[in-house]
């Protein structure tokens, strides 16, 4: 990295971590222009008497040298063989190593923190995690041959680092010496988290790239809008059976990589190799990257359960014991509910559920109907429709949800959005009993339009008796990729009725008595998703001239548009109620 690019990236990372996580090691002072950052010339943090630190440049298979900070417990020598925790980061090893060392050195581990390829002191070019499947195993092989390693390497990473760690299991076979992993708010299928149902997550990936001085890579992402070989080295799902180590997966329902965390767990727990199958542990809190929305998450929504599981798992392996023979449930999730600070003092939800298997669900269709209804019975009419106009020059603003670089994340009252004429709402009657949903949900739409390409954005909300409408989960679809992006883009035929299914992904939530289940439907959620200008242009083609779309949504007997919910027995969830530490 050039000196200028390194400095820009350091400032970006510093501000980013300080803003999102808070950091006691940074000297941040308000100025008239925002924040003044005092950056030491060599390293972000002082030495610590608990460890000794040195650095190494490690050669990769192509000769590229990657920079590593290595910390050992203070009273050990270079010949004391220890288990090693590896964290590969794009956020500067000189910065990240301190937190890694604080976490693992007191527990008797050596720590290696590495600048990923093309980042900070490492050579090479940034490649959007695509080289992690090669650089990670090369690094593990180097570590296990060092005199201070006992041949046991454990991978750890949060967010971008977690993505890098996940990719270490893509090569076949996985690197010898890799014993287990602790993956926090990451993903193992980068394409599906970049293009959700084909819709590009603009604020997340453009914003991250700009903050980290890697904006030159954005055109490369645009050029690979269609899934193909470019993405293979970032896709664990191509071969779950190759994954072969125990893992703790820690995510959050409003997190930017919520589904990536769930998919990693499910893929390895049920389809992994012999060392992975049945040896996965999932912890899903409320927020993940998101610390709270318009109302704060309850105090019990966050805990240290994942840390405890990971440490006990690593220790079991070091001692030669079975990592699945632990006191923890394999599936631990926070069942979200209504705002605990507002309408309800004691809401039905907002508690932890600990189980070894996902609870059984009753797949239940709620049909969109005339007058904005949402009900168990499909319409008997043969002509029921709802219409709206989508003008790309006047998009619906993103308000809450799984965001990172935007000012709001988590649950936000959607009433302002819902008052727009280009937002349709469909709502159940007030509920007579609580309705719990745990699992993956989807919205099937039948529609016609006057354009050859467009987006649909769907949002599941909790409608309160006082009118508030908080988003629970949402997603969209770019219709040219309705074949899940495995083939060429498919144009729409104007005037022809077309069926699409929007994968809304997975959540655990209970709707209170007196509340309603609601679906908001529109065609933009900007800037979380890039705008579809309805002209058929791919991202690499540039925006082009926008076209105003006239959409008709069918919810008739012949074309029953419907929300599919994984309804779960609330009593069963209560029986799994737990209090993680």
XYZ file of C-alpha atoms in Angstrom:
581
model
C 0.000 0.000 0.000
C 1.195 3.520 -0.737
C 1.901 5.839 2.201
C -1.054 8.048 1.221
C -3.415 5.098 0.857
C -2.231 3.592 4.123
C -2.829 6.846 5.990
C -6.283 7.247 4.439
C -7.169 3.676 5.364
C -5.826 4.102 8.912
C -7.937 7.186 9.436
C -10.947 5.427 7.946
C -10.488 2.367 10.137
C -9.864 4.511 13.212
C -12.996 6.565 12.754
C -14.958 3.471 11.783
C -14.033 1.433 14.833
C -14.398 4.417 17.131
C -17.839 5.221 15.763
C -19.196 1.677 15.642
C -17.493 -0.034 18.559
C -15.953 2.686 20.707
C -12.251 2.381 21.509
C -10.399 3.516 24.637
C -7.004 3.491 22.922
C -7.742 6.336 20.504
C -7.330 10.019 21.234
C -10.381 11.517 19.538
C -11.140 15.181 20.021
C -14.033 17.174 18.563
C -13.108 19.954 16.153
C -15.073 22.316 13.976
C -14.711 19.779 11.168
C -15.798 16.762 13.165
C -13.111 14.615 14.804
C -9.385 15.166 15.199
C -7.445 11.900 15.143
C -4.013 11.778 16.767
C -2.214 8.887 15.083
C 1.124 7.638 16.455
C 3.755 7.318 13.753
C 4.323 3.573 14.094
C 1.655 1.796 16.102
C -1.739 2.599 17.528
C -1.182 1.182 21.003
C 1.521 0.923 23.626
C 3.302 -2.261 24.614
C 1.772 -4.357 27.358
C 3.601 -6.121 30.163
C 1.412 -9.207 29.687
C 3.059 -10.217 26.404
C 6.056 -9.886 24.145
C 5.536 -8.751 20.564
C 7.460 -9.097 17.325
C 6.625 -8.989 13.625
C 7.250 -11.282 10.663
C 6.741 -11.073 6.898
C 5.324 -14.431 5.808
C 5.647 -15.569 2.149
C 2.521 -16.812 0.392
C 2.581 -19.451 -2.371
C 3.010 -16.765 -5.048
C 5.857 -15.045 -3.187
C 3.760 -12.161 -1.834
C 4.837 -11.209 1.694
C 2.165 -10.588 4.335
C 2.834 -8.683 7.535
C 2.106 -10.315 10.910
C 2.195 -9.190 14.522
C 2.990 -12.112 16.829
C 2.399 -11.931 20.569
C 3.467 -14.516 23.141
C 2.671 -14.625 26.866
C 5.349 -12.649 28.676
C 6.974 -15.562 30.503
C 7.305 -17.851 27.487
C 10.227 -18.312 25.092
C 10.314 -18.873 21.357
C 10.681 -22.587 22.020
C 7.656 -22.931 24.291
C 5.086 -24.667 22.128
C 1.660 -23.086 22.485
C -1.721 -23.265 20.760
C -2.053 -20.273 18.432
C -5.030 -18.045 17.601
C -4.918 -16.484 14.112
C -6.809 -13.321 13.115
C -6.438 -12.087 9.517
C -7.638 -8.492 9.190
C -7.974 -5.649 6.687
C -7.935 -3.173 9.602
C -4.169 -3.057 10.410
C -2.508 -5.784 12.440
C -0.667 -3.068 14.376
C -4.074 -1.888 15.552
C -6.077 -5.110 15.892
C -3.431 -7.228 17.629
C -4.030 -5.501 20.968
C -7.653 -6.632 21.241
C -6.712 -10.121 20.035
C -3.961 -10.353 22.637
C -6.188 -9.080 25.436
C -8.702 -11.795 24.584
C -6.378 -14.787 24.162
C -2.978 -14.193 25.814
C -4.349 -14.465 29.397
C -5.798 -17.848 28.437
C -2.387 -19.223 27.449
C -2.491 -18.831 23.660
C -0.021 -17.231 21.308
C -1.634 -14.798 18.864
C -0.894 -14.032 15.221
C -2.624 -10.989 13.726
C -2.079 -10.533 9.991
C -2.601 -7.696 7.528
C -4.573 -9.215 4.675
C -3.121 -9.051 1.181
C -2.886 -5.489 -0.102
C -3.687 -3.955 3.280
C -1.362 -1.768 5.377
C 2.100 -3.380 5.677
C 1.330 -6.438 3.527
C 2.311 -6.669 -0.117
C -0.028 -7.393 -3.015
C -3.367 -5.962 -4.066
C -6.686 -5.964 -2.250
C -9.028 -8.510 -3.847
C -12.270 -8.437 -1.813
C -11.473 -11.541 0.324
C -10.960 -13.636 -2.824
C -7.381 -14.576 -1.847
C -8.316 -15.593 1.701
C -8.869 -19.197 0.613
C -5.167 -19.315 -0.314
C -3.470 -16.870 2.042
C -5.226 -18.231 5.130
C -4.064 -21.842 4.650
C -0.549 -20.676 3.688
C -0.395 -18.689 6.925
C -1.667 -21.616 9.002
C 0.956 -23.897 7.439
C 3.679 -21.382 8.313
C 2.450 -21.011 11.909
C 2.317 -24.720 12.648
C 5.972 -25.066 11.650
C 7.177 -22.410 14.104
C 8.981 -23.506 17.279
C 6.475 -21.601 19.448
C 3.441 -23.481 18.004
C 2.255 -26.866 19.252
C 0.725 -27.661 15.824
C -2.681 -26.369 16.926
C -4.063 -23.284 15.163
C -7.435 -21.751 16.003
C -8.979 -19.143 13.679
C -10.772 -16.118 15.073
C -12.357 -13.137 13.378
C -15.119 -10.582 13.646
C -16.887 -9.015 10.658
C -14.349 -8.615 7.819
C -11.885 -10.755 9.776
C -14.585 -13.391 10.248
C -15.135 -13.565 6.496
C -11.398 -14.078 5.991
C -11.365 -16.861 8.591
C -14.371 -18.641 7.099
C -12.639 -18.888 3.715
C -9.806 -20.923 5.256
C -12.020 -24.003 4.886
C -12.577 -23.653 1.144
C -9.431 -25.529 -0.037
C -9.667 -29.302 -0.103
C -8.412 -30.625 2.180
C -8.502 -27.849 4.749
C -5.075 -26.891 6.121
C -3.668 -29.402 8.620
C -3.290 -27.846 12.012
C -6.561 -25.896 11.861
C -8.453 -27.102 14.921
C -11.528 -24.882 15.309
C -12.874 -21.427 14.527
C -14.716 -18.609 16.257
C -16.592 -16.584 13.620
C -18.356 -13.389 14.654
C -20.851 -11.507 12.429
C -19.388 -12.788 9.159
C -20.442 -14.796 6.126
C -19.256 -17.763 4.103
C -21.010 -16.846 0.842
C -19.836 -13.389 -0.093
C -21.778 -13.174 -3.346
C -25.156 -13.705 -1.664
C -24.326 -11.027 0.898
C -23.173 -8.589 -1.781
C -26.100 -9.130 -4.134
C -29.160 -10.111 -2.107
C -31.603 -11.717 -4.534
C -29.591 -9.850 -7.175
C -29.964 -6.392 -5.558
C -26.610 -4.727 -4.840
C -25.991 -3.609 -1.248
C -24.608 -0.233 -2.203
C -24.231 1.511 1.143
C -22.527 -1.496 2.720
C -19.928 -2.386 0.117
C -19.373 0.980 -1.547
C -19.331 2.632 1.860
C -16.899 0.099 3.320
C -14.639 0.356 0.266
C -14.528 4.154 0.411
C -13.935 4.281 4.174
C -11.074 1.814 3.778
C -9.501 3.552 0.740
C -10.355 0.656 -1.591
C -12.879 2.464 -3.788
C -10.842 1.522 -6.874
C -12.209 -2.006 -6.446
C -15.873 -1.014 -6.785
C -15.895 -1.282 -10.620
C -14.575 -4.838 -10.281
C -17.569 -5.732 -8.095
C -19.894 -4.123 -10.642
C -18.302 -6.180 -13.416
C -19.201 -9.414 -11.575
C -22.863 -8.818 -10.848
C -23.617 -12.280 -12.176
C -22.523 -15.212 -10.053
C -19.632 -17.161 -11.559
C -16.022 -18.338 -11.066
C -14.982 -14.913 -9.764
C -16.924 -15.708 -6.570
C -16.038 -19.380 -6.110
C -13.191 -18.761 -3.649
C -15.595 -16.900 -1.344
C -18.364 -19.515 -1.288
C -18.288 -22.219 1.371
C -21.709 -23.446 0.237
C -20.209 -25.006 -2.907
C -18.951 -27.851 -0.737
C -20.125 -27.879 2.872
C -18.733 -31.407 3.303
C -15.220 -29.994 2.902
C -15.661 -28.019 6.135
C -14.195 -30.153 8.863
C -13.711 -28.330 12.174
C -15.950 -27.271 15.080
C -17.026 -23.617 14.993
C -18.813 -21.103 17.183
C -20.967 -18.819 14.997
C -21.973 -15.521 16.628
C -24.422 -13.238 14.828
C -27.393 -10.945 15.306
C -30.869 -10.682 13.786
C -30.379 -7.076 12.646
C -26.797 -7.737 11.598
C -25.581 -7.106 8.043
C -24.486 -10.760 7.798
C -27.328 -12.379 9.735
C -28.188 -14.884 7.029
C -24.528 -15.582 6.324
C -24.095 -16.585 9.970
C -27.208 -18.793 9.896
C -26.228 -20.408 6.578
C -22.715 -21.159 7.827
C -24.098 -22.861 10.919
C -26.767 -24.873 9.095
C -24.463 -25.847 6.241
C -21.751 -27.223 8.503
C -23.935 -28.575 11.314
C -26.056 -30.704 8.990
C -23.925 -31.151 5.851
C -20.341 -30.664 7.002
C -17.503 -33.156 7.019
C -16.988 -35.568 9.932
C -15.120 -32.990 12.010
C -17.797 -30.333 11.498
C -21.130 -32.129 11.338
C -22.859 -31.953 14.713
C -20.008 -29.845 16.127
C -21.303 -26.340 15.381
C -22.646 -23.837 17.917
C -24.829 -20.840 17.059
C -25.447 -17.710 19.111
C -27.842 -15.151 17.585
C -28.352 -11.974 19.597
C -30.561 -9.071 18.550
C -28.089 -6.685 16.970
C -24.675 -7.920 15.868
C -23.055 -4.931 14.142
C -26.164 -2.932 15.108
C -26.167 -1.808 18.736
C -29.808 -0.698 18.732
C -32.495 1.034 16.755
C -35.008 3.790 17.482
C -35.536 2.009 20.766
C -32.689 0.202 22.564
C -32.477 -3.548 22.659
C -33.247 -4.862 26.153
C -30.293 -5.366 28.481
C -30.657 -9.145 28.282
C -30.249 -9.144 24.480
C -26.459 -9.276 24.724
C -24.202 -11.544 26.761
C -20.888 -13.399 26.679
C -22.278 -16.825 25.816
C -20.410 -17.135 22.503
C -17.115 -16.232 24.178
C -17.646 -18.893 26.825
C -18.512 -21.565 24.254
C -15.512 -20.692 22.079
C -13.027 -20.717 24.930
C -14.353 -24.002 26.334
C -14.327 -25.526 22.832
C -10.718 -24.490 22.224
C -9.674 -25.780 25.642
C -11.401 -29.129 25.089
C -9.465 -29.556 21.857
C -6.139 -28.571 23.466
C -6.761 -31.178 26.165
C -7.650 -33.805 23.565
C -11.327 -33.933 24.558
C -14.427 -34.019 22.352
C -15.478 -30.415 21.591
C -19.124 -31.488 21.321
C -19.146 -32.860 24.857
C -19.881 -29.500 26.439
C -22.738 -28.159 28.563
C -24.004 -25.804 25.860
C -26.928 -26.120 23.466
C -26.043 -26.046 19.780
C -28.668 -23.404 18.896
C -28.991 -20.333 21.117
C -31.052 -17.381 19.916
C -32.714 -14.276 21.232
C -36.466 -14.300 20.577
C -37.168 -10.647 19.839
C -40.425 -8.958 20.764
C -42.047 -5.563 21.152
C -40.318 -2.444 22.411
C -39.707 -3.175 26.086
C -39.309 0.521 26.907
C -42.592 1.709 25.434
C -46.006 0.146 25.140
C -45.251 -2.974 27.181
C -43.441 -3.198 30.489
C -43.354 -6.985 30.235
C -43.547 -7.979 26.553
C -44.185 -11.558 25.546
C -40.862 -11.901 23.705
C -37.354 -10.628 24.396
C -35.843 -13.736 25.956
C -33.219 -16.336 25.050
C -34.028 -19.804 23.738
C -31.456 -22.616 23.964
C -32.049 -25.838 22.004
C -30.064 -28.515 20.219
C -32.311 -28.387 17.139
C -34.373 -25.687 15.464
C -37.965 -25.734 16.694
C -40.492 -27.263 14.290
C -42.545 -24.746 12.310
C -45.927 -24.619 10.637
C -45.406 -22.985 7.247
C -48.290 -20.544 7.056
C -49.375 -18.384 4.121
C -50.840 -14.955 4.752
C -52.437 -13.780 1.526
C -52.334 -10.209 0.289
C -55.840 -8.888 -0.311
C -57.841 -5.917 -1.450
C -57.953 -2.896 0.829
C -54.537 -3.738 2.231
C -55.581 -6.895 4.049
C -53.320 -9.804 5.007
C -55.185 -12.969 5.929
C -55.147 -16.753 6.081
C -57.692 -16.978 3.262
C -56.836 -16.126 -0.340
C -59.028 -13.713 -2.220
C -62.047 -15.186 -4.000
C -62.003 -12.364 -6.533
C -60.526 -12.970 -9.983
C -59.600 -9.311 -10.497
C -58.085 -8.105 -7.189
C -55.082 -5.842 -7.778
C -53.110 -3.016 -6.156
C -50.985 -0.545 -8.112
C -48.302 2.063 -7.558
C -45.809 4.122 -9.544
C -42.075 3.789 -8.948
C -40.011 6.791 -10.014
C -36.247 6.170 -9.624
C -35.762 9.926 -9.250
C -37.737 9.837 -5.984
C -36.640 6.687 -4.149
C -37.825 5.465 -0.761
C -35.158 6.236 1.822
C -33.618 3.453 3.886
C -34.863 3.672 7.470
C -33.414 1.122 9.865
C -32.707 -2.535 9.266
C -29.398 -4.371 8.779
C -27.165 -1.386 7.992
C -23.562 -0.554 8.711
C -22.428 2.813 7.352
C -25.884 4.424 7.420
C -27.015 6.493 10.418
C -29.902 4.216 11.415
C -29.925 0.472 11.944
C -32.225 -1.942 13.725
C -35.946 -1.320 14.384
C -37.366 2.084 13.329
C -40.925 3.330 13.080
C -41.853 3.100 9.386
C -44.957 5.321 9.447
C -43.254 8.130 7.555
C -42.229 5.728 4.792
C -45.644 4.077 4.733
C -47.390 7.391 4.030
C -45.809 7.532 0.581
C -48.052 6.766 -2.399
C -45.471 4.324 -3.789
C -45.554 2.101 -0.691
C -48.288 -0.530 -0.400
C -49.193 -1.949 3.008
C -51.015 -5.201 3.817
C -51.991 -5.906 7.408
C -53.662 -8.604 9.493
C -56.393 -7.902 11.996
C -55.233 -7.330 15.554
C -53.897 -10.619 16.925
C -55.947 -12.452 19.532
C -52.947 -14.523 20.641
C -49.169 -14.137 20.338
C -47.683 -15.305 17.033
C -44.082 -16.484 17.117
C -42.027 -16.928 13.958
C -38.632 -18.644 13.919
C -37.021 -19.422 10.597
C -36.760 -18.336 7.001
C -39.644 -16.455 5.420
C -40.492 -15.261 1.943
C -42.959 -13.178 -0.063
C -44.325 -14.467 -3.375
C -45.614 -11.772 -5.721
C -47.535 -11.848 -8.957
C -47.074 -8.590 -10.834
C -47.064 -6.861 -14.192
C -45.300 -3.677 -15.236
C -44.458 -1.490 -18.193
C -40.653 -1.895 -17.886
C -38.166 -4.642 -18.687
C -36.404 -4.622 -15.313
C -37.224 -3.364 -11.826
C -36.869 -4.058 -8.094
C -39.317 -5.051 -5.395
C -38.542 -4.306 -1.747
C -40.558 -6.037 0.977
C -40.542 -5.313 4.684
C -42.180 -7.301 7.499
C -43.244 -4.946 10.295
C -44.823 -5.173 13.720
C -47.823 -2.821 13.686
C -48.578 -1.545 17.191
C -52.090 -0.616 18.395
C -51.002 3.028 18.648
C -49.969 3.097 14.971
C -46.229 2.567 15.274
C -44.809 0.162 12.699
C -41.361 -1.266 13.466
C -39.420 -3.187 10.832
C -38.671 -6.777 11.814
C -36.927 -8.027 8.668
C -36.739 -6.953 5.041
C -35.126 -7.728 1.716
C -35.535 -7.100 -1.988
C -35.171 -8.650 -5.414
C -33.773 -7.355 -8.682
C -36.049 -8.965 -11.235
C -33.399 -9.475 -13.923
C -31.776 -11.941 -11.493
C -34.967 -13.744 -10.461
C -33.312 -17.004 -11.587
C -30.940 -16.510 -8.600
C -28.186 -15.094 -10.806
C -26.935 -18.452 -12.105
C -27.800 -17.646 -15.711
C -27.918 -14.536 -17.878
C -30.153 -11.645 -16.817
C -33.810 -12.124 -17.729
C -35.822 -9.183 -19.015
C -39.463 -8.743 -18.123
C -42.117 -8.700 -20.826
C -44.141 -5.493 -20.335
C -47.772 -6.238 -19.495
C -47.131 -9.916 -18.754
C -47.939 -11.305 -15.294
C -44.736 -12.604 -13.676
C -44.129 -14.493 -10.444
C -41.175 -13.742 -8.166
C -40.331 -14.883 -4.650
C -38.403 -12.566 -2.341
C -36.299 -14.460 0.195
C -36.782 -12.349 3.327
C -34.230 -14.505 5.182
C -34.374 -15.686 8.802
C -35.566 -14.129 12.041
C -36.933 -15.054 15.485
C -39.723 -12.749 16.646
C -43.003 -12.849 18.559
C -45.902 -10.532 17.708
C -47.890 -9.418 20.753
C -51.605 -9.740 21.393
C -53.324 -6.667 19.925
C -50.536 -6.065 17.395
C -50.804 -6.795 13.665
C -48.454 -8.431 11.200
C -47.813 -6.098 8.286
C -46.033 -6.179 4.928
C -44.756 -3.001 3.260
C -44.075 -3.279 -0.464
C -42.301 -0.825 -2.751
C -39.484 -0.764 -5.314
C -36.578 1.031 -3.642
C -34.715 1.022 -0.350
C -31.990 3.536 -1.028
C -29.097 3.731 -0.396
C -28.960 0.302 1.235
C -29.621 -1.120 -2.208
C -28.503 0.555 -5.404
C -31.307 2.098 -7.444
C -32.860 0.110 -10.233
C -33.596 2.693 -12.901
C -35.935 0.288 -14.695
C -33.943 0.461 -17.944
C -32.223 -2.934 -17.847
C -28.709 -1.568 -17.409
C -26.259 -3.729 -15.507
C -24.170 -1.986 -12.858
C -21.140 -1.993 -15.145
C -23.177 -0.269 -17.883
C -23.674 2.845 -15.780
C -27.006 4.268 -14.596
C -28.499 5.279 -17.949
C -31.772 7.135 -18.327
C -34.314 6.286 -15.632
C -37.751 5.024 -16.623
C -40.854 5.505 -14.487
C -42.454 2.137 -13.721
C -46.185 1.466 -13.321
C -46.515 -1.682 -11.212
C -49.612 -3.809 -10.661
C -49.610 -6.378 -7.859
C -52.093 -9.232 -8.244
C -53.704 -10.809 -5.187
C -56.594 -12.689 -6.703
C -57.784 -16.289 -6.704
C -55.717 -16.981 -9.815
C -52.657 -15.040 -8.661
C -52.465 -15.402 -4.845
C -49.553 -13.219 -3.724
C -48.650 -14.336 -0.203
C -46.283 -13.989 2.736
C -44.927 -17.354 3.936
C -44.247 -17.401 7.683
C -42.528 -20.113 9.775
C -45.003 -20.051 12.668
C -43.660 -21.708 15.802
C -45.384 -23.013 18.917
C -44.819 -20.267 21.468
C -45.171 -22.710 24.365
C -42.305 -24.771 22.955
C -40.138 -21.662 22.795
C -40.993 -20.856 26.395
C -39.935 -24.363 27.402
C -36.512 -23.655 25.862
C -36.151 -20.343 27.679
C -32.676 -19.910 29.155
C -30.490 -17.285 30.836
C -27.060 -17.338 29.171
C -24.259 -15.753 31.140
